[in-house]
């Protein structure tokens, strides 16, 4: 069956994956009608906003895709049941965070949103529906989804022709570059059990992706590969971050070391930027999921190996907080510190698991007054993330970096937004209390230039 005979795609979950992914599918497949549905009314209203700066997800290039397709073959709606009933293909793109309580708490994925999506599909789908796992899931989740879908069928007294197949099609986009990643993927992975469903999903991607880049596997390889890809990427970051500490103690420079090893084509240059540790909603949760699965199968050494990647990540953040405190004479009480950057990386407004959260909390615990500036993260989001220990008068949010620096003893750069490189550093120095410090945890500033202005500078890994 070819895509031109498919009419309706439904995507359950209008988040950081569902929104951008479906926008790219809609833009490349004008013959398809793509509907992205969510239970979150506010989120859907934002996706439908005429003010494109209010889209719930900030991604370079996303607004122009929405302008092009929304209302034509791309729709955002809260009518989940109706959309399921009309769909030939349903992508499940809901959140799968780490469980916070019960068996596996702190490691296993919480699959309650997956289960509720599967139950809704089981209830409202009609005829034959191909259900696609887009969310990142523990291996064997497809079995759970199939069981839910098929058990609903048995109860169907009308004996209609309701049938299902399940396909795994994990998403590899990175935030901040999502549109480019979706438009030019390294590969598209499709795992399934029947060639009809695998071809159906492959045909969608063939509208803009070369066939050689479409990898097909069995269901379990596909589910596991997504977890392993994230684990390998995160492992590289923990590896280079562990070496950054060694550089600081020996006179080596982490950028020079990264370049020296990265030119070996077997190692490769990418993902060797040392920083304050990886953030984002997925690396930590997906590794913890892998750890949980390994323990479940009695592979304790495998579990311990991968858990260390997460432990080093937290250690790097604590290490940075401690050295900021030490350099400010071990005393932060009533000292103002400007925090530049709150998102977990540049070019996104996502703050989930951002290293800024833990580092800021450590500094607040010491009595510091923090003044935040982030080009895309709003005040409410910062307050929400710091909620646990917030003392209102100690948390300020500024509209410019200069305002945040006013009267501060230190500036801590925690996200590598481009604009931080070209700030008016002369003026920033003038408005700060002396000695004025810059802690560059992203190695994105010109250390020599800042020192010439008069700053005391600590730059990670040198
Ligand atoms: P998200 O939290 O931004 O979005 C998930 C959305 O699903 C929410 O808006 C929520 O309201 C909605 N939802 C939950 N249950 C629902 C239901 N029963 N019916 C309708 N809507 C429902 O999450 P995200 O960042 O888009 O991630 C989604 C999945 O994709 C996760 O499994 C994640 O691991 C994976 N993933 C994320 C990224 C990323 O960059 N964020 C990249 C690759 C894969
Ligand atoms: C990551 C993966 O790169 C995607 O392939 C995957 O689809 C996604 O997770 C997911 O499953 O959610 P993302 O978290 O959006 O994407 O962003 P990355 O570019 O991978 O960055 C993650 C974190 O690592 C950021 O905090 C970033 O600053 C940090 N990082 C990245 C480094 O510290 N050094 C690097 O060299 C690269």
mmCIF file of C-alpha atoms in Angstrom, residues 69-212:
data_model
loop_
_atom_site.group_PDB
_atom_site.id
_atom_site.type_symbol
_atom_site.label_atom_id
_atom_site.label_comp_id
_atom_site.label_asym_id
_atom_site.label_seq_id
_atom_site.Cartn_x
_atom_site.Cartn_y
_atom_site.Cartn_z
ATOM 1 C CA UNK A 69 0.733 23.620 6.935
ATOM 2 C CA UNK A 70 -1.579 24.494 9.819
ATOM 3 C CA UNK A 71 -5.217 24.488 8.762
ATOM 4 C CA UNK A 72 -4.288 22.797 5.454
ATOM 5 C CA UNK A 73 -3.089 19.288 6.276
ATOM 6 C CA UNK A 74 -1.859 19.854 9.836
ATOM 7 C CA UNK A 75 -4.253 20.280 12.750
ATOM 8 C CA UNK A 76 -3.870 20.560 16.525
ATOM 9 C CA UNK A 77 -6.839 19.473 18.576
ATOM 10 C CA UNK A 78 -8.126 18.201 21.910
ATOM 11 C CA UNK A 79 -10.557 15.840 20.211
ATOM 12 C CA UNK A 80 -8.517 12.752 20.975
ATOM 13 C CA UNK A 81 -11.313 10.197 20.562
ATOM 14 C CA UNK A 82 -12.546 11.584 17.265
ATOM 15 C CA UNK A 83 -9.050 11.782 15.843
ATOM 16 C CA UNK A 84 -8.302 8.171 16.844
ATOM 17 C CA UNK A 85 -11.523 7.001 15.210
ATOM 18 C CA UNK A 86 -10.617 8.684 11.915
ATOM 19 C CA UNK A 87 -6.991 7.575 11.778
ATOM 20 C CA UNK A 88 -5.321 4.953 9.612
ATOM 21 C CA UNK A 89 -2.033 5.383 11.449
ATOM 22 C CA UNK A 90 -1.628 6.513 15.063
ATOM 23 C CA UNK A 91 1.709 7.703 16.406
ATOM 24 C CA UNK A 92 1.987 7.533 20.180
ATOM 25 C CA UNK A 93 4.232 10.390 21.249
ATOM 26 C CA UNK A 94 3.348 10.819 24.900
ATOM 27 C CA UNK A 95 5.738 11.389 27.786
ATOM 28 C CA UNK A 96 7.505 8.415 29.410
ATOM 29 C CA UNK A 97 9.263 9.901 32.460
ATOM 30 C CA UNK A 98 11.052 7.979 35.196
ATOM 31 C CA UNK A 99 8.720 6.497 37.815
ATOM 32 C CA UNK A 100 8.751 8.472 41.044
ATOM 33 C CA UNK A 101 7.111 5.858 43.261
ATOM 34 C CA UNK A 102 6.384 2.156 43.493
ATOM 35 C CA UNK A 103 8.355 -0.691 41.966
ATOM 36 C CA UNK A 104 11.318 0.583 39.966
ATOM 37 C CA UNK A 105 10.954 4.153 41.307
ATOM 38 C CA UNK A 106 13.878 6.314 40.221
ATOM 39 C CA UNK A 107 14.790 3.979 37.337
ATOM 40 C CA UNK A 108 11.916 2.406 35.413
ATOM 41 C CA UNK A 109 9.793 4.344 32.915
ATOM 42 C CA UNK A 110 6.344 5.374 33.995
ATOM 43 C CA UNK A 111 4.174 3.903 31.267
ATOM 44 C CA UNK A 112 0.809 5.149 32.497
ATOM 45 C CA UNK A 113 0.434 7.616 29.588
ATOM 46 C CA UNK A 114 1.351 4.867 27.114
ATOM 47 C CA UNK A 115 -1.192 2.532 28.638
ATOM 48 C CA UNK A 116 -3.940 5.145 28.621
ATOM 49 C CA UNK A 117 -3.172 5.974 24.967
ATOM 50 C CA UNK A 118 -3.341 2.280 24.058
ATOM 51 C CA UNK A 119 -6.658 1.912 25.878
ATOM 52 C CA UNK A 120 -8.100 4.932 24.074
ATOM 53 C CA UNK A 121 -6.954 3.519 20.733
ATOM 54 C CA UNK A 122 -8.432 0.133 21.604
ATOM 55 C CA UNK A 123 -11.753 1.756 22.384
ATOM 56 C CA UNK A 124 -12.131 4.287 19.590
ATOM 57 C CA UNK A 125 -10.154 3.001 16.590
ATOM 58 C CA UNK A 126 -12.028 1.641 13.607
ATOM 59 C CA UNK A 127 -11.091 -0.853 10.891
ATOM 60 C CA UNK A 128 -7.360 -1.560 10.582
ATOM 61 C CA UNK A 129 -5.042 0.771 12.469
ATOM 62 C CA UNK A 130 -1.254 0.798 12.496
ATOM 63 C CA UNK A 131 -0.076 1.951 15.907
ATOM 64 C CA UNK A 132 3.411 3.484 15.926
ATOM 65 C CA UNK A 133 5.569 3.809 19.025
ATOM 66 C CA UNK A 134 7.228 7.212 18.680
ATOM 67 C CA UNK A 135 7.843 7.668 22.409
ATOM 68 C CA UNK A 136 11.038 6.160 23.839
ATOM 69 C CA UNK A 137 10.090 2.932 25.581
ATOM 70 C CA UNK A 138 11.542 -0.002 27.481
ATOM 71 C CA UNK A 139 12.081 -3.093 25.359
ATOM 72 C CA UNK A 140 8.958 -5.223 25.114
ATOM 73 C CA UNK A 141 6.501 -2.344 25.502
ATOM 74 C CA UNK A 142 5.081 -3.226 22.086
ATOM 75 C CA UNK A 143 3.947 -6.488 23.671
ATOM 76 C CA UNK A 144 1.989 -4.559 26.332
ATOM 77 C CA UNK A 145 0.410 -2.339 23.691
ATOM 78 C CA UNK A 146 -0.527 -5.342 21.548
ATOM 79 C CA UNK A 147 -2.088 -7.107 24.539
ATOM 80 C CA UNK A 148 -4.221 -4.064 25.379
ATOM 81 C CA UNK A 149 -5.309 -3.573 21.763
ATOM 82 C CA UNK A 150 -6.118 -7.232 21.183
ATOM 83 C CA UNK A 151 -7.955 -7.782 24.448
ATOM 84 C CA UNK A 152 -10.306 -4.930 23.593
ATOM 85 C CA UNK A 153 -11.032 -6.649 20.308
ATOM 86 C CA UNK A 154 -12.157 -9.833 22.041
ATOM 87 C CA UNK A 155 -14.712 -7.860 24.010
ATOM 88 C CA UNK A 156 -16.105 -6.293 20.880
ATOM 89 C CA UNK A 157 -19.553 -7.769 20.656
ATOM 90 C CA UNK A 158 -20.335 -6.196 17.279
ATOM 91 C CA UNK A 159 -17.491 -8.270 15.792
ATOM 92 C CA UNK A 160 -16.473 -5.425 13.515
ATOM 93 C CA UNK A 161 -13.290 -5.563 11.489
ATOM 94 C CA UNK A 162 -11.168 -3.724 14.081
ATOM 95 C CA UNK A 163 -7.555 -4.892 13.745
ATOM 96 C CA UNK A 164 -4.182 -3.528 14.837
ATOM 97 C CA UNK A 165 -0.478 -3.847 14.160
ATOM 98 C CA UNK A 166 2.247 -2.243 16.241
ATOM 99 C CA UNK A 167 5.416 -0.698 14.827
ATOM 100 C CA UNK A 168 8.367 0.883 16.636
ATOM 101 C CA UNK A 169 9.671 4.094 15.053
ATOM 102 C CA UNK A 170 11.791 5.844 17.698
ATOM 103 C CA UNK A 171 12.698 9.481 17.283
ATOM 104 C CA UNK A 172 16.315 10.659 17.232
ATOM 105 C CA UNK A 173 15.821 14.431 16.929
ATOM 106 C CA UNK A 174 17.754 16.691 19.278
ATOM 107 C CA UNK A 175 16.086 19.813 20.606
ATOM 108 C CA UNK A 176 17.307 23.064 19.122
ATOM 109 C CA UNK A 177 18.047 21.318 15.816
ATOM 110 C CA UNK A 178 14.827 19.308 15.627
ATOM 111 C CA UNK A 179 13.618 20.525 12.238
ATOM 112 C CA UNK A 180 16.947 19.944 10.537
ATOM 113 C CA UNK A 181 17.326 16.552 12.241
ATOM 114 C CA UNK A 182 13.865 15.523 11.049
ATOM 115 C CA UNK A 183 14.366 16.892 7.574
ATOM 116 C CA UNK A 184 17.845 15.329 7.149
ATOM 117 C CA UNK A 185 18.012 12.366 9.522
ATOM 118 C CA UNK A 186 21.105 10.151 9.770
ATOM 119 C CA UNK A 187 18.632 7.278 9.664
ATOM 120 C CA UNK A 188 15.012 6.406 10.242
ATOM 121 C CA UNK A 189 14.502 3.270 12.291
ATOM 122 C CA UNK A 190 11.403 1.145 11.824
ATOM 123 C CA UNK A 191 10.910 -2.062 13.784
ATOM 124 C CA UNK A 192 7.985 -4.332 13.164
ATOM 125 C CA UNK A 193 6.642 -7.795 12.608
ATOM 126 C CA UNK A 194 4.829 -7.519 9.307
ATOM 127 C CA UNK A 195 6.028 -6.083 6.039
ATOM 128 C CA UNK A 196 2.730 -4.307 5.317
ATOM 129 C CA UNK A 197 3.057 -2.038 8.374
ATOM 130 C CA UNK A 198 6.806 -1.523 7.987
ATOM 131 C CA UNK A 199 6.318 -0.501 4.348
ATOM 132 C CA UNK A 200 3.417 1.757 5.215
ATOM 133 C CA UNK A 201 5.550 3.765 7.644
ATOM 134 C CA UNK A 202 8.631 3.617 5.385
ATOM 135 C CA UNK A 203 6.557 5.069 2.547
ATOM 136 C CA UNK A 204 5.769 8.148 4.613
ATOM 137 C CA UNK A 205 9.472 8.847 5.172
ATOM 138 C CA UNK A 206 10.393 8.029 1.560
ATOM 139 C CA UNK A 207 8.676 11.284 0.621
ATOM 140 C CA UNK A 208 11.853 13.063 1.743
ATOM 141 C CA UNK A 209 14.364 10.520 3.120
ATOM 142 C CA UNK A 210 16.577 8.286 0.927
ATOM 143 C CA UNK A 211 15.596 4.624 1.120
ATOM 144 C CA UNK A 212 19.154 3.657 2.168
#
